[in-house]
GROMACS .gro file of C-alpha atoms in nm:
model
  145
    1UNK     CA    1  -2.068   6.097   5.749
    2UNK     CA    2  -1.902   5.756   5.728
    3UNK     CA    3  -1.541   5.652   5.673
    4UNK     CA    4  -1.356   5.365   5.513
    5UNK     CA    5  -1.255   5.152   5.815
    6UNK     CA    6  -0.891   5.147   5.696
    7UNK     CA    7  -0.874   5.528   5.729
    8UNK     CA    8  -1.102   5.572   6.027
    9UNK     CA    9  -0.834   5.630   6.293
   10UNK     CA   10  -0.642   5.889   6.088
   11UNK     CA   11  -0.959   6.080   6.005
   12UNK     CA   12  -1.080   6.058   6.364
   13UNK     CA   13  -0.761   6.232   6.480
   14UNK     CA   14  -0.784   6.495   6.206
   15UNK     CA   15  -1.153   6.564   6.264
   16UNK     CA   16  -1.090   6.612   6.637
   17UNK     CA   17  -0.795   6.848   6.582
   18UNK     CA   18  -0.885   7.203   6.694
   19UNK     CA   19  -0.714   7.356   6.387
   20UNK     CA   20  -0.918   7.148   6.142
   21UNK     CA   21  -1.237   7.218   6.340
   22UNK     CA   22  -1.161   7.591   6.316
   23UNK     CA   23  -1.102   7.569   5.938
   24UNK     CA   24  -1.435   7.386   5.889
   25UNK     CA   25  -1.614   7.640   6.108
   26UNK     CA   26  -1.470   7.937   5.916
   27UNK     CA   27  -1.568   7.788   5.578
   28UNK     CA   28  -1.919   7.710   5.702
   29UNK     CA   29  -1.950   8.060   5.848
   30UNK     CA   30  -1.848   8.216   5.517
   31UNK     CA   31  -2.105   7.998   5.341
   32UNK     CA   32  -2.380   8.102   5.587
   33UNK     CA   33  -2.284   8.469   5.553
   34UNK     CA   34  -2.257   8.497   5.175
   35UNK     CA   35  -2.518   8.243   5.053
   36UNK     CA   36  -2.764   8.204   5.342
   37UNK     CA   37  -3.048   8.052   5.137
   38UNK     CA   38  -2.823   7.775   5.002
   39UNK     CA   39  -2.672   7.725   5.347
   40UNK     CA   40  -3.023   7.679   5.490
   41UNK     CA   41  -3.100   7.427   5.215
   42UNK     CA   42  -2.792   7.228   5.321
   43UNK     CA   43  -2.891   7.254   5.690
   44UNK     CA   44  -3.247   7.131   5.629
   45UNK     CA   45  -3.127   6.833   5.428
   46UNK     CA   46  -2.847   6.747   5.673
   47UNK     CA   47  -3.092   6.756   5.963
   48UNK     CA   48  -3.330   6.523   5.778
   49UNK     CA   49  -3.049   6.286   5.681
   50UNK     CA   50  -2.908   6.269   6.033
   51UNK     CA   51  -3.256   6.220   6.182
   52UNK     CA   52  -3.329   5.939   5.937
   53UNK     CA   53  -3.004   5.751   6.007
   54UNK     CA   54  -2.869   5.788   6.364
   55UNK     CA   55  -2.553   5.592   6.274
   56UNK     CA   56  -2.430   5.890   6.071
   57UNK     CA   57  -2.233   6.169   6.235
   58UNK     CA   58  -2.091   6.499   6.121
   59UNK     CA   59  -1.718   6.519   6.060
   60UNK     CA   60  -1.684   6.853   6.240
   61UNK     CA   61  -1.901   7.036   6.492
   62UNK     CA   62  -2.040   7.362   6.350
   63UNK     CA   63  -1.979   7.253   5.991
   64UNK     CA   64  -2.249   7.227   5.727
   65UNK     CA   65  -2.078   6.981   5.494
   66UNK     CA   66  -2.158   6.610   5.490
   67UNK     CA   67  -1.810   6.516   5.378
   68UNK     CA   68  -1.451   6.630   5.381
   69UNK     CA   69  -1.158   6.539   5.162
   70UNK     CA   70  -0.803   6.562   5.290
   71UNK     CA   71  -0.529   6.551   5.029
   72UNK     CA   72  -0.220   6.423   5.208
   73UNK     CA   73   0.110   6.564   5.082
   74UNK     CA   74   0.384   6.620   5.069
   75UNK     CA   75   0.313   6.751   4.717
   76UNK     CA   76  -0.059   6.737   4.657
   77UNK     CA   77  -0.162   6.850   4.311
   78UNK     CA   78  -0.486   6.768   4.138
   79UNK     CA   79  -0.560   6.749   3.772
   80UNK     CA   80  -0.851   6.931   3.609
   81UNK     CA   81  -1.172   6.779   3.746
   82UNK     CA   82  -1.524   6.843   3.872
   83UNK     CA   83  -1.662   6.688   4.191
   84UNK     CA   84  -1.954   6.504   4.029
   85UNK     CA   85  -2.083   6.368   4.362
   86UNK     CA   86  -2.148   6.718   4.496
   87UNK     CA   87  -2.464   6.924   4.459
   88UNK     CA   88  -2.433   7.102   4.119
   89UNK     CA   89  -2.549   7.437   4.260
   90UNK     CA   90  -2.370   7.378   4.592
   91UNK     CA   91  -2.046   7.514   4.728
   92UNK     CA   92  -1.732   7.336   4.838
   93UNK     CA   93  -1.481   7.488   5.077
   94UNK     CA   94  -1.116   7.453   4.976
   95UNK     CA   95  -0.836   7.547   5.216
   96UNK     CA   96  -0.464   7.551   5.132
   97UNK     CA   97  -0.220   7.422   5.392
   98UNK     CA   98   0.153   7.362   5.381
   99UNK     CA   99   0.477   7.552   5.333
  100UNK     CA  100   0.522   7.687   4.979
  101UNK     CA  101   0.564   8.014   4.790
  102UNK     CA  102   0.215   8.098   4.657
  103UNK     CA  103   0.359   8.337   4.399
  104UNK     CA  104   0.557   8.057   4.234
  105UNK     CA  105   0.314   7.765   4.271
  106UNK     CA  106   0.003   7.623   4.433
  107UNK     CA  107  -0.233   7.841   4.227
  108UNK     CA  108  -0.598   7.741   4.204
  109UNK     CA  109  -0.721   7.713   3.843
  110UNK     CA  110  -1.091   7.765   3.766
  111UNK     CA  111  -1.112   7.654   3.404
  112UNK     CA  112  -1.449   7.780   3.278
  113UNK     CA  113  -1.386   8.118   3.440
  114UNK     CA  114  -1.036   8.131   3.287
  115UNK     CA  115  -0.890   8.223   3.626
  116UNK     CA  116  -0.558   8.128   3.779
  117UNK     CA  117  -0.565   8.246   4.141
  118UNK     CA  118  -0.271   8.278   4.378
  119UNK     CA  119  -0.377   8.066   4.674
  120UNK     CA  120  -0.159   8.131   4.979
  121UNK     CA  121  -0.147   7.882   5.263
  122UNK     CA  122  -0.428   7.936   5.507
  123UNK     CA  123  -0.659   8.071   5.234
  124UNK     CA  124  -1.011   7.935   5.200
  125UNK     CA  125  -1.236   7.968   4.897
  126UNK     CA  126  -1.589   7.847   4.828
  127UNK     CA  127  -1.652   7.720   4.474
  128UNK     CA  128  -1.928   7.523   4.301
  129UNK     CA  129  -1.693   7.226   4.260
  130UNK     CA  130  -1.949   7.008   4.080
  131UNK     CA  131  -2.006   7.275   3.815
  132UNK     CA  132  -1.664   7.434   3.759
  133UNK     CA  133  -1.360   7.236   3.649
  134UNK     CA  134  -1.076   7.309   3.885
  135UNK     CA  135  -0.716   7.205   3.946
  136UNK     CA  136  -0.406   7.346   4.104
  137UNK     CA  137  -0.053   7.427   3.995
  138UNK     CA  138   0.241   7.221   4.125
  139UNK     CA  139   0.468   7.363   4.392
  140UNK     CA  140   0.849   7.376   4.380
  141UNK     CA  141   1.089   7.102   4.494
  142UNK     CA  142   1.138   7.107   4.871
  143UNK     CA  143   0.800   7.270   4.937
  144UNK     CA  144   0.501   7.097   5.099
  145UNK     CA  145   0.129   7.117   5.040
   0.00000   0.00000   0.00000
């Protein structure tokens, strides 16, 4: 809903990019389809928040999420963590982008579930990121994510 001024121009370009808009729309559509009650909860609260503060704006049209994180490569890997600022019962959309072999790296790890999931580029998953520790596996030299 608001950006650090130092990053504002980069995020403005990303958030106006048709490919990123499409990714956000697909993740929001999956959320609305599979967990409609929770999606409606998000929608009601977003509407109230935006009505209360007109200076705020959504990152993407047709997206339900108040925020977006972009991990810039070329070799993005994250350590085991939970997104403590997110709604504990909420869902977070994660999409893999880049050029890597998903059989040999880039797996999504969901720690409490004891799952290591092959996560090919272009894949999107919805997880309760504030409630499940998650990380990802490094990719090979010369690959990008």
